[in-house]
Amino acid sequence: MIDVVIAGAGPNGLMLACELALAGIRPVVLERLTGPTTEQRANGLVGQVVRVLDRRGLYERLVQADGPPAPAEGFIFGAFPLDLRGVPKNDVFTVMVPQRRIEAMLTGRAAELGVEILRDHEVVGLEQGEKSVVVHIRGREPIEAAYLVGADGGRSAVRKLAGIGFPGVTTDTSVWLSGHVSVPDGMVAEDGGLIIEGYGKVPPFQHTRTDHGVITWAPGQVPLLNTAEWDRADKPEASLEELAASASRVVGVPVTLGPPAGPGPHLMRRLEGGNTRLAERYREGRVLLLGDAAHVHSAIGGPGLNLGLQDAVNLGWKLAAAVRGEAREGLLDTYESERRPAAERVTMHTQAQSVLIGPGAEVTALRELFGELMTMPSTRKHIADLMAGTDVVYDMGAAEGPLVGRLAPDFPGLRELTRQGRPLVIDPAGNLTPGRFADRVDTVVTGAAPAGMLVRPDGYVAWQGDTTDGLQEALSYWFERP
């Protein structure tokens, strides 16, 4: 019997597979597609997930450079520039790489860890028993596993087969066009902005909103242009001509675009409307949901992989303990209780941003007021924490302290200590001991740490203190065997 079957070889499914393999569990990944997709999806990573990847040694692989990530000096929120300079404890990290590169990196890492990825394997049915789940695959023999995880996207077959509802809101008033383009010489400013005669400059990598829609310009070897309009009477197909016409309507003057000249694959895509939905529950017996299978939302602000990849890191060590028979009752349920609030925050702020970029004079008035708020340091800090995902603090039982429930703070040596995904007792003074949990938890004595901490495999602080008071209780809460 297989330990865990993961349906979906996207970033979230691959990340979970890597986490399980680190913990000594044997996952098998099933993917209905015959090969990696070349479709343009997410354009990068935003938030504290960049630090999470760095602590697994994956950030350097992704950017192909040495050293830890640095927080961004600026970002966007609802088509407003978000100045992050001077924001205390700024956790808005960014890595602007296409999703296919993230998938390729994680596929390579999974192969190193011995993960089996089976392509052209579409899940079409499941049967749950007391100790296993049988996964039915189109045209192939069923597979029996201890657990099944649906990481198969917003239209998740696993979620539907498990009978888990997916309530939410569907909108159909917006039309988004995205395409790789070229522009005439002289239209690109020194800072990368797009100069449009009669309108002015569209800043790079920002949503620029007008009363008629939104335009976004991403310069590079193959520039990318995006537009959004509302209440279109027609249903145009995606084309270079329609993208140019849409951009012209948004800014109010003609915009000249040419076909892309750089290396492909080239994108030309049309999206109508959008969904904001959250699964009724993340678990049904031995079936769990991960990433877009559990939550879908607008892509504005790029929070999707920050949410989904952290789902995977949170679930990985808990599911591994359950497979080994070492998870206390209720441990696996903390996956939903900890990660659902994060999904609720993302669905909330993406809906709020969608309102802020909408058309109309009343939205313009709202933006004038919101723009005043964005000049306040407290507002910028609040929005930064929201976009980074640091505003969600996990409930760690009776443990207390300013670090408890948060991602462990950076200190020299932590990146190396967290590579293998082991739980850690961080001991600055040499007076902490895991006692009877010594076979399950590594103890590291280092004066570089800011405090004594119990750090879970996902990097979150489960206990903080200078003496052993409360440490054994925290260890028992998270790592007690049944």
Tab-separated table of C-alpha atoms in Angstrom:
chain	number	residue	atom	x	y	z
A	1	MET	CA	0.000	0.000	0.000
A	2	ILE	CA	1.204	3.517	-0.841
A	3	ASP	CA	1.654	5.925	2.061
A	4	VAL	CA	0.106	8.992	0.368
A	5	VAL	CA	-1.292	9.590	-3.115
A	6	ILE	CA	-1.236	13.221	-4.228
A	7	ALA	CA	-3.493	14.165	-7.139
A	8	GLY	CA	-1.873	17.045	-9.012
A	9	ALA	CA	1.743	17.785	-9.979
A	10	GLY	CA	1.501	21.558	-9.694
A	11	PRO	CA	3.675	23.507	-7.247
A	12	ASN	CA	1.514	22.698	-4.229
A	13	GLY	CA	1.337	18.967	-4.862
A	14	LEU	CA	5.062	18.785	-5.587
A	15	MET	CA	5.906	20.772	-2.457
A	16	LEU	CA	3.828	18.428	-0.325
A	17	ALA	CA	5.545	15.439	-1.930
A	18	CYS	CA	8.950	16.885	-1.049
A	19	GLU	CA	7.892	17.561	2.545
A	20	LEU	CA	6.573	14.028	2.968
A	21	ALA	CA	9.718	12.518	1.466
A	22	LEU	CA	11.872	14.570	3.869
A	23	ALA	CA	9.877	12.990	6.694
A	24	GLY	CA	10.509	9.483	5.365
A	25	ILE	CA	7.071	8.972	3.833
A	26	ARG	CA	6.546	7.400	0.405
A	27	PRO	CA	4.237	9.613	-1.705
A	28	VAL	CA	3.127	9.014	-5.274
A	29	VAL	CA	2.023	11.988	-7.370
A	30	LEU	CA	-0.660	11.450	-10.022
A	31	GLU	CA	-1.010	14.002	-12.825
A	32	ARG	CA	-3.682	13.807	-15.528
A	33	LEU	CA	-1.550	15.764	-18.035
A	34	THR	CA	1.025	13.882	-20.071
A	35	GLY	CA	3.752	16.498	-19.566
A	36	PRO	CA	4.555	19.793	-17.856
A	37	THR	CA	2.253	22.600	-18.971
A	38	THR	CA	3.667	25.558	-20.892
A	39	GLU	CA	0.627	27.695	-20.035
A	40	GLN	CA	1.419	31.007	-18.362
A	41	ARG	CA	-0.017	30.934	-14.847
A	42	ALA	CA	1.431	32.555	-11.731
A	43	ASN	CA	4.238	35.035	-12.332
A	44	GLY	CA	6.145	34.536	-9.100
A	45	LEU	CA	6.109	34.305	-5.341
A	46	VAL	CA	5.064	36.999	-2.892
A	47	GLY	CA	5.208	36.913	0.907
A	48	GLN	CA	6.839	34.924	3.655
A	49	VAL	CA	6.667	31.720	1.595
A	50	VAL	CA	9.948	32.917	0.057
A	51	ARG	CA	11.567	32.538	3.485
A	52	VAL	CA	9.956	29.110	3.864
A	53	LEU	CA	11.491	27.955	0.575
A	54	ASP	CA	14.830	29.442	1.566
A	55	ARG	CA	14.855	27.354	4.733
A	56	ARG	CA	14.467	24.219	2.636
A	57	GLY	CA	17.343	25.245	0.361
A	58	LEU	CA	14.955	25.882	-2.540
A	59	TYR	CA	15.209	29.668	-2.885
A	60	GLU	CA	18.796	29.558	-4.144
A	61	ARG	CA	17.837	26.880	-6.664
A	62	LEU	CA	15.003	29.049	-7.932
A	63	VAL	CA	16.912	32.316	-8.322
A	64	GLN	CA	20.234	30.597	-9.080
A	65	ALA	CA	22.131	32.844	-6.699
A	66	ASP	CA	23.701	32.527	-3.266
A	67	GLY	CA	22.478	34.144	-0.068
A	68	PRO	CA	19.138	34.645	1.667
A	69	PRO	CA	16.284	36.677	0.191
A	70	ALA	CA	15.833	40.362	0.975
A	71	PRO	CA	12.429	42.013	1.522
A	72	ALA	CA	11.016	44.135	-1.281
A	73	GLU	CA	11.164	47.910	-1.053
A	74	GLY	CA	7.775	48.249	-2.671
A	75	PHE	CA	4.774	46.358	-3.930
A	76	ILE	CA	1.166	47.041	-4.978
A	77	PHE	CA	-2.251	46.773	-3.376
A	78	GLY	CA	-5.476	47.478	-5.232
A	79	ALA	CA	-3.576	49.397	-7.956
A	80	PHE	CA	-1.923	51.568	-5.300
A	81	PRO	CA	1.863	51.600	-4.946
A	82	LEU	CA	2.814	50.179	-1.546
A	83	ASP	CA	5.993	51.817	-0.238
A	84	LEU	CA	7.677	49.309	2.072
A	85	ARG	CA	10.759	51.363	2.871
A	86	GLY	CA	10.901	51.925	6.597
A	87	VAL	CA	8.172	49.374	7.352
A	88	PRO	CA	9.291	47.522	10.490
A	89	LYS	CA	9.775	43.766	10.061
A	90	ASN	CA	8.838	43.787	6.416
A	91	ASP	CA	8.038	40.209	5.345
A	92	VAL	CA	6.983	41.036	1.779
A	93	PHE	CA	9.558	39.029	-0.175
A	94	THR	CA	9.190	38.650	-3.935
A	95	VAL	CA	10.584	36.251	-6.538
A	96	MET	CA	9.407	37.132	-10.034
A	97	VAL	CA	9.701	33.859	-11.961
A	98	PRO	CA	7.052	32.042	-14.021
A	99	GLN	CA	5.186	29.149	-12.433
A	100	ARG	CA	6.594	26.641	-14.908
A	101	ARG	CA	10.078	27.379	-13.552
A	102	ILE	CA	8.878	26.848	-9.993
A	103	GLU	CA	7.326	23.543	-11.053
A	104	ALA	CA	10.524	22.475	-12.821
A	105	MET	CA	12.598	23.231	-9.713
A	106	LEU	CA	10.224	21.321	-7.433
A	107	THR	CA	10.039	18.417	-9.889
A	108	GLY	CA	13.819	18.148	-9.760
A	109	ARG	CA	13.854	18.262	-5.982
A	110	ALA	CA	11.119	15.615	-5.770
A	111	ALA	CA	13.147	13.335	-8.054
A	112	GLU	CA	16.184	13.730	-5.783
A	113	LEU	CA	14.053	12.634	-2.839
A	114	GLY	CA	12.775	9.579	-4.684
A	115	VAL	CA	9.224	10.772	-5.303
A	116	GLU	CA	7.389	8.912	-8.068
A	117	ILE	CA	5.407	11.139	-10.445
A	118	LEU	CA	2.965	9.310	-12.722
A	119	ARG	CA	1.684	11.378	-15.642
A	120	ASP	CA	-1.385	10.598	-17.725
A	121	HIS	CA	-3.071	9.371	-14.530
A	122	GLU	CA	-6.492	10.978	-14.070
A	123	VAL	CA	-8.365	10.327	-10.809
A	124	VAL	CA	-11.965	9.345	-11.583
A	125	GLY	CA	-13.143	7.703	-8.360
A	126	LEU	CA	-12.322	6.866	-4.759
A	127	GLU	CA	-13.468	4.482	-2.054
A	128	GLN	CA	-12.683	5.140	1.584
A	129	GLY	CA	-12.180	2.439	4.171
A	130	GLU	CA	-11.268	2.538	7.847
A	131	LYS	CA	-7.529	2.360	7.197
A	132	SER	CA	-7.069	3.275	3.534
A	133	VAL	CA	-8.526	4.901	0.441
A	134	VAL	CA	-8.679	3.232	-2.987
A	135	VAL	CA	-8.027	5.669	-5.836
A	136	HIS	CA	-9.526	4.828	-9.225
A	137	ILE	CA	-7.631	6.038	-12.290
A	138	ARG	CA	-8.960	6.286	-15.830
A	139	GLY	CA	-7.757	3.321	-17.903
A	140	ARG	CA	-5.447	1.997	-15.180
A	141	GLU	CA	-5.459	-0.231	-12.119
A	142	PRO	CA	-6.647	1.351	-8.841
A	143	ILE	CA	-4.095	2.388	-6.227
A	144	GLU	CA	-4.593	1.869	-2.496
A	145	ALA	CA	-3.103	4.459	-0.137
A	146	ALA	CA	-3.268	5.397	3.496
A	147	TYR	CA	-4.289	8.941	2.495
A	148	LEU	CA	-5.275	10.842	-0.645
A	149	VAL	CA	-4.552	14.559	-1.069
A	150	GLY	CA	-6.348	16.577	-3.731
A	151	ALA	CA	-3.951	19.183	-5.108
A	152	ASP	CA	-5.739	19.153	-8.437
A	153	GLY	CA	-6.826	22.768	-8.735
A	154	GLY	CA	-10.004	24.795	-8.499
A	155	ARG	CA	-12.056	22.218	-10.438
A	156	SER	CA	-10.702	19.473	-8.175
A	157	ALA	CA	-12.031	16.021	-9.012
A	158	VAL	CA	-10.897	14.802	-5.599
A	159	ARG	CA	-12.936	17.460	-3.811
A	160	LYS	CA	-16.058	16.538	-5.804
A	161	LEU	CA	-15.545	12.798	-5.328
A	162	ALA	CA	-15.130	13.308	-1.574
A	163	GLY	CA	-18.437	15.213	-1.442
A	164	ILE	CA	-16.927	18.436	-0.105
A	165	GLY	CA	-18.892	21.572	-0.994
A	166	PHE	CA	-17.217	24.630	-2.506
A	167	PRO	CA	-19.405	27.640	-1.679
A	168	GLY	CA	-18.541	31.155	-2.731
A	169	VAL	CA	-19.163	33.881	-5.271
A	170	THR	CA	-18.845	33.845	-9.059
A	171	THR	CA	-18.681	37.133	-10.959
A	172	ASP	CA	-19.018	37.508	-14.711
A	173	THR	CA	-18.756	41.262	-15.296
A	174	SER	CA	-15.022	41.561	-15.972
A	175	VAL	CA	-12.924	40.633	-18.999
A	176	TRP	CA	-9.155	40.297	-18.571
A	177	LEU	CA	-6.827	40.114	-21.563
A	178	SER	CA	-3.151	39.177	-21.243
A	179	GLY	CA	-0.556	38.858	-23.957
A	180	HIS	CA	3.102	38.994	-24.808
A	181	VAL	CA	3.692	41.943	-27.131
A	182	SER	CA	6.279	44.244	-28.635
A	183	VAL	CA	6.139	48.049	-28.751
A	184	PRO	CA	7.835	50.587	-31.031
A	185	ASP	CA	11.211	52.025	-30.074
A	186	GLY	CA	10.877	54.986	-27.728
A	187	MET	CA	7.783	53.735	-25.889
A	188	VAL	CA	9.775	52.213	-23.009
A	189	ALA	CA	11.163	54.664	-20.440
A	190	GLU	CA	14.468	54.241	-18.610
A	191	ASP	CA	12.641	52.906	-15.548
A	192	GLY	CA	10.803	50.342	-17.715
A	193	GLY	CA	7.511	52.244	-17.812
A	194	LEU	CA	5.364	52.311	-20.957
A	195	ILE	CA	5.085	55.785	-22.518
A	196	ILE	CA	1.740	56.293	-24.267
A	197	GLU	CA	1.443	59.496	-26.281
A	198	GLY	CA	-1.528	61.567	-25.130
A	199	TYR	CA	-1.829	59.658	-21.843
A	200	GLY	CA	1.529	59.564	-20.097
A	201	LYS	CA	3.483	56.748	-18.514
A	202	VAL	CA	2.177	53.415	-17.280
A	203	PRO	CA	4.551	52.360	-14.457
A	204	PRO	CA	6.111	48.894	-14.743
A	205	PHE	CA	4.802	45.981	-12.692
A	206	GLN	CA	1.860	47.908	-11.258
A	207	HIS	CA	-1.877	47.946	-11.828
A	208	THR	CA	-2.790	51.324	-13.311
A	209	ARG	CA	-6.482	52.055	-12.892
A	210	THR	CA	-8.599	54.523	-14.865
A	211	ASP	CA	-12.360	55.137	-14.837
A	212	HIS	CA	-12.581	52.716	-17.770
A	213	GLY	CA	-10.466	49.783	-16.619
A	214	VAL	CA	-7.010	48.612	-15.601
A	215	ILE	CA	-3.765	48.275	-17.526
A	216	THR	CA	-0.622	46.489	-16.354
A	217	TRP	CA	2.749	46.559	-18.102
A	218	ALA	CA	5.612	44.148	-17.416
A	219	PRO	CA	8.769	44.951	-19.422
A	220	GLY	CA	11.389	42.332	-20.125
A	221	GLN	CA	12.845	40.197	-22.860
A	222	VAL	CA	9.261	39.462	-23.935
A	223	PRO	CA	7.028	42.263	-22.564
A	224	LEU	CA	3.628	41.363	-21.138
A	225	LEU	CA	0.558	43.610	-21.258
A	226	ASN	CA	-2.663	43.036	-19.297
A	227	THR	CA	-5.971	44.883	-19.404
A	228	ALA	CA	-9.243	44.591	-17.492
A	229	GLU	CA	-12.604	45.992	-18.485
A	230	TRP	CA	-16.061	45.651	-16.985
A	231	ASP	CA	-19.557	45.190	-18.378
A	232	ARG	CA	-18.453	44.375	-21.923
A	233	ALA	CA	-21.458	43.692	-24.145
A	234	ASP	CA	-19.391	41.573	-26.549
A	235	LYS	CA	-17.329	38.472	-25.815
A	236	PRO	CA	-14.124	39.020	-27.806
A	237	GLU	CA	-11.582	36.296	-28.414
A	238	ALA	CA	-8.038	36.899	-27.244
A	239	SER	CA	-5.937	38.454	-30.011
A	240	LEU	CA	-3.263	41.098	-30.423
A	241	GLU	CA	-5.784	43.406	-32.102
A	242	GLU	CA	-8.319	43.049	-29.300
A	243	LEU	CA	-5.636	43.581	-26.633
A	244	ALA	CA	-4.527	46.800	-28.348
A	245	ALA	CA	-8.157	47.960	-28.640
A	246	SER	CA	-8.780	47.184	-24.970
A	247	ALA	CA	-5.655	49.077	-23.878
A	248	SER	CA	-6.772	52.046	-25.993
A	249	ARG	CA	-10.202	52.075	-24.327
A	250	VAL	CA	-8.689	51.878	-20.849
A	251	VAL	CA	-6.282	54.833	-21.297
A	252	GLY	CA	-8.467	56.804	-23.699
A	253	VAL	CA	-5.928	57.163	-26.530
A	254	PRO	CA	-4.617	54.792	-29.235
A	255	VAL	CA	-2.041	52.237	-28.080
A	256	THR	CA	0.264	50.631	-30.660
A	257	LEU	CA	1.243	47.005	-30.067
A	258	GLY	CA	3.160	44.504	-32.180
A	259	PRO	CA	3.599	40.727	-32.020
A	260	PRO	CA	6.121	39.349	-29.504
A	261	ALA	CA	9.665	39.012	-30.799
A	262	GLY	CA	11.429	37.100	-28.022
A	263	PRO	CA	11.564	33.371	-27.247
A	264	GLY	CA	8.305	31.548	-26.500
A	265	PRO	CA	6.036	30.083	-25.457
A	266	HIS	CA	4.023	33.271	-25.917
A	267	LEU	CA	0.859	34.052	-23.997
A	268	MET	CA	-2.404	35.390	-25.402
A	269	ARG	CA	-5.252	34.752	-22.998
A	270	ARG	CA	-8.737	35.934	-22.149
A	271	LEU	CA	-10.381	35.417	-18.767
A	272	GLU	CA	-13.983	36.292	-18.060
A	273	GLY	CA	-15.261	36.890	-14.544
A	274	GLY	CA	-13.784	35.165	-11.534
A	275	ASN	CA	-14.437	32.917	-8.570
A	276	THR	CA	-13.940	33.368	-4.853
A	277	ARG	CA	-14.632	30.068	-3.143
A	278	LEU	CA	-13.575	28.221	0.012
A	279	ALA	CA	-14.091	24.504	0.648
A	280	GLU	CA	-16.598	23.647	3.355
A	281	ARG	CA	-13.898	21.558	5.001
A	282	TYR	CA	-10.328	20.583	4.184
A	283	ARG	CA	-10.704	16.933	5.172
A	284	GLU	CA	-13.149	14.104	4.647
A	285	GLY	CA	-11.836	10.992	6.398
A	286	ARG	CA	-8.617	10.003	4.651
A	287	VAL	CA	-8.996	12.590	1.910
A	288	LEU	CA	-7.526	16.086	2.294
A	289	LEU	CA	-7.513	19.174	0.078
A	290	LEU	CA	-4.559	21.377	-0.721
A	291	GLY	CA	-4.061	24.702	-2.519
A	292	ASP	CA	-6.620	25.705	-5.159
A	293	ALA	CA	-8.617	22.546	-4.474
A	294	ALA	CA	-9.429	24.117	-1.101
A	295	HIS	CA	-9.633	27.801	-2.076
A	296	VAL	CA	-9.813	29.942	-5.203
A	297	HIS	CA	-9.665	33.722	-5.459
A	298	SER	CA	-8.577	36.568	-7.704
A	299	ALA	CA	-4.908	36.520	-8.700
A	300	ILE	CA	-4.557	40.233	-7.924
A	301	GLY	CA	-1.478	40.832	-5.801
A	302	GLY	CA	-0.161	37.326	-6.496
A	303	PRO	CA	-1.040	35.671	-3.145
A	304	GLY	CA	-1.906	32.216	-4.529
A	305	LEU	CA	1.404	30.388	-4.128
A	306	ASN	CA	2.121	32.090	-0.798
A	307	LEU	CA	-1.102	30.505	0.409
A	308	GLY	CA	-0.871	27.109	-1.303
A	309	LEU	CA	2.801	26.327	-0.685
A	310	GLN	CA	2.444	27.173	2.996
A	311	ASP	CA	-0.574	24.844	3.077
A	312	ALA	CA	1.769	22.117	1.827
A	313	VAL	CA	4.489	22.776	4.405
A	314	ASN	CA	1.910	22.881	7.201
A	315	LEU	CA	0.243	19.645	6.108
A	316	GLY	CA	3.412	17.708	5.285
A	317	TRP	CA	4.800	16.965	8.745
A	318	LYS	CA	1.364	16.371	10.274
A	319	LEU	CA	0.351	13.937	7.549
A	320	ALA	CA	3.710	12.177	7.871
A	321	ALA	CA	3.089	11.688	11.594
A	322	ALA	CA	-0.381	10.312	10.860
A	323	VAL	CA	0.986	7.830	8.314
A	324	ARG	CA	3.594	6.620	10.802
A	325	GLY	CA	0.915	6.216	13.478
A	326	GLU	CA	2.668	8.861	15.606
A	327	ALA	CA	0.072	11.646	15.468
A	328	ARG	CA	-2.040	12.334	18.512
A	329	GLU	CA	-5.779	12.509	17.996
A	330	GLY	CA	-6.677	15.832	16.426
A	331	LEU	CA	-3.208	16.714	15.107
A	332	LEU	CA	-4.222	16.331	11.463
A	333	ASP	CA	-7.252	18.546	12.058
A	334	THR	CA	-4.971	21.449	13.007
A	335	TYR	CA	-4.083	21.686	9.313
A	336	GLU	CA	-7.502	23.178	8.614
A	337	SER	CA	-7.760	25.184	11.839
A	338	GLU	CA	-4.422	26.868	11.094
A	339	ARG	CA	-4.590	27.289	7.332
A	340	ARG	CA	-8.251	28.101	6.799
A	341	PRO	CA	-7.931	31.528	8.502
A	342	ALA	CA	-5.068	32.295	6.095
A	343	ALA	CA	-7.327	31.424	3.146
A	344	GLU	CA	-10.120	33.579	4.582
A	345	ARG	CA	-7.752	36.546	4.770
A	346	VAL	CA	-6.627	36.071	1.163
A	347	THR	CA	-10.160	35.740	-0.179
A	348	MET	CA	-11.119	38.863	1.766
A	349	HIS	CA	-8.284	41.106	0.577
A	350	THR	CA	-8.447	39.952	-3.042
A	351	GLN	CA	-12.152	40.793	-3.104
A	352	ALA	CA	-11.378	44.186	-1.550
A	353	GLN	CA	-8.692	44.859	-4.156
A	354	SER	CA	-11.084	43.887	-6.937
A	355	VAL	CA	-13.466	46.582	-5.731
A	356	LEU	CA	-10.663	49.162	-5.557
A	357	ILE	CA	-9.653	48.610	-9.184
A	358	GLY	CA	-13.214	48.696	-10.512
A	359	PRO	CA	-14.628	51.390	-12.806
A	360	GLY	CA	-16.824	54.350	-11.964
A	361	ALA	CA	-16.761	57.722	-10.198
A	362	GLU	CA	-17.783	56.221	-6.856
A	363	VAL	CA	-14.749	53.928	-6.922
A	364	THR	CA	-12.596	56.928	-7.790
A	365	ALA	CA	-13.909	58.647	-4.642
A	366	LEU	CA	-13.181	55.524	-2.583
A	367	ARG	CA	-9.670	55.421	-3.995
A	368	GLU	CA	-9.073	59.047	-3.023
A	369	LEU	CA	-9.890	58.221	0.590
A	370	PHE	CA	-7.958	54.935	0.550
A	371	GLY	CA	-4.971	56.734	-0.981
A	372	GLU	CA	-4.878	59.039	2.039
A	373	LEU	CA	-4.854	56.021	4.339
A	374	MET	CA	-1.995	54.452	2.363
A	375	THR	CA	0.272	57.368	3.338
A	376	MET	CA	0.029	56.346	7.008
A	377	PRO	CA	2.875	54.138	8.348
A	378	SER	CA	0.411	52.023	10.358
A	379	THR	CA	-1.664	51.319	7.232
A	380	ARG	CA	1.393	50.373	5.187
A	381	LYS	CA	2.519	47.990	7.929
A	382	HIS	CA	-0.955	46.458	8.144
A	383	ILE	CA	-1.158	45.924	4.377
A	384	ALA	CA	2.398	44.540	4.291
A	385	ASP	CA	1.532	41.920	6.926
A	386	LEU	CA	-1.667	41.101	5.053
A	387	MET	CA	0.164	40.523	1.758
A	388	ALA	CA	2.977	38.567	3.422
A	389	GLY	CA	0.583	36.339	5.347
A	390	THR	CA	2.166	37.248	8.684
A	391	ASP	CA	-1.072	38.655	10.081
A	392	VAL	CA	-2.327	35.093	10.718
A	393	VAL	CA	-0.938	33.742	14.004
A	394	TYR	CA	-1.448	30.053	14.771
A	395	ASP	CA	-3.021	28.906	18.027
A	396	MET	CA	-0.322	26.924	19.832
A	397	GLY	CA	-2.354	25.722	22.776
A	398	ALA	CA	-1.273	27.196	26.103
A	399	ALA	CA	2.128	28.396	24.837
A	400	GLU	CA	2.770	32.132	25.111
A	401	GLY	CA	5.311	34.662	23.895
A	402	PRO	CA	5.634	37.245	21.110
A	403	LEU	CA	7.149	34.671	18.726
A	404	VAL	CA	4.670	31.867	19.407
A	405	GLY	CA	2.454	31.046	16.451
A	406	ARG	CA	4.669	32.904	13.980
A	407	LEU	CA	7.380	31.868	11.550
A	408	ALA	CA	10.660	31.634	13.477
A	409	PRO	CA	12.717	34.843	13.199
A	410	ASP	CA	15.917	34.817	11.173
A	411	PHE	CA	19.205	34.328	12.974
A	412	PRO	CA	22.617	33.035	11.806
A	413	GLY	CA	22.524	29.332	11.103
A	414	LEU	CA	18.750	28.883	11.032
A	415	ARG	CA	18.631	28.357	7.250
A	416	GLU	CA	20.970	25.372	7.542
A	417	LEU	CA	19.198	23.951	10.608
A	418	THR	CA	15.823	23.812	8.863
A	419	ARG	CA	16.929	22.113	5.622
A	420	GLN	CA	15.703	18.636	6.670
A	421	GLY	CA	12.349	19.682	8.123
A	422	ARG	CA	13.037	18.351	11.612
A	423	PRO	CA	11.471	19.812	14.791
A	424	LEU	CA	14.026	21.823	16.737
A	425	VAL	CA	14.595	22.940	20.302
A	426	ILE	CA	16.656	26.124	19.916
A	427	ASP	CA	18.649	26.646	23.115
A	428	PRO	CA	20.581	29.937	23.499
A	429	ALA	CA	21.980	29.171	26.970
A	430	GLY	CA	22.411	25.381	27.030
A	431	ASN	CA	19.758	24.726	29.683
A	432	LEU	CA	16.869	23.332	27.630
A	433	THR	CA	16.257	19.646	27.059
A	434	PRO	CA	13.543	17.770	25.148
A	435	GLY	CA	13.576	14.968	27.730
A	436	ARG	CA	11.653	11.906	26.553
A	437	PHE	CA	11.144	13.550	23.139
A	438	ALA	CA	14.867	13.479	22.343
A	439	ASP	CA	14.355	10.829	19.642
A	440	ARG	CA	11.829	13.027	17.842
A	441	VAL	CA	13.277	16.521	18.278
A	442	ASP	CA	16.762	17.879	17.565
A	443	THR	CA	18.333	20.207	20.149
A	444	VAL	CA	20.624	22.984	18.930
A	445	VAL	CA	22.606	25.151	21.335
A	446	THR	CA	23.379	28.507	19.748
A	447	GLY	CA	23.901	31.928	21.230
A	448	ALA	CA	22.782	33.446	17.924
A	449	ALA	CA	19.130	32.702	18.656
A	450	PRO	CA	17.063	35.586	20.037
A	451	ALA	CA	15.223	33.306	22.496
A	452	GLY	CA	14.690	29.714	23.502
A	453	MET	CA	12.199	28.186	21.070
A	454	LEU	CA	10.497	24.993	20.009
A	455	VAL	CA	10.326	25.233	16.210
A	456	ARG	CA	7.972	22.898	14.388
A	457	PRO	CA	9.020	21.266	11.083
A	458	ASP	CA	7.092	23.948	9.170
A	459	GLY	CA	9.236	26.641	10.796
A	460	TYR	CA	6.600	28.011	13.188
A	461	VAL	CA	7.396	28.668	16.847
A	462	ALA	CA	5.360	26.363	19.112
A	463	TRP	CA	6.898	27.509	22.408
A	464	GLN	CA	9.177	30.271	23.667
A	465	GLY	CA	10.995	30.594	26.968
A	466	ASP	CA	14.278	30.782	28.870
A	467	THR	CA	13.621	27.780	31.146
A	468	THR	CA	11.989	24.403	30.606
A	469	ASP	CA	8.682	25.619	32.067
A	470	GLY	CA	6.049	24.724	29.506
A	471	LEU	CA	8.474	23.078	27.066
A	472	GLN	CA	7.433	19.507	27.882
A	473	GLU	CA	3.764	20.469	27.577
A	474	ALA	CA	4.408	21.999	24.143
A	475	LEU	CA	6.384	18.954	23.017
A	476	SER	CA	3.584	16.685	24.186
A	477	TYR	CA	0.948	18.802	22.430
A	478	TRP	CA	2.663	18.527	19.039
A	479	PHE	CA	4.794	15.369	19.124
A	480	GLU	CA	3.178	12.949	21.586
A	481	ARG	CA	2.617	9.489	20.142
A	482	PRO	CA	-0.855	7.983	20.617
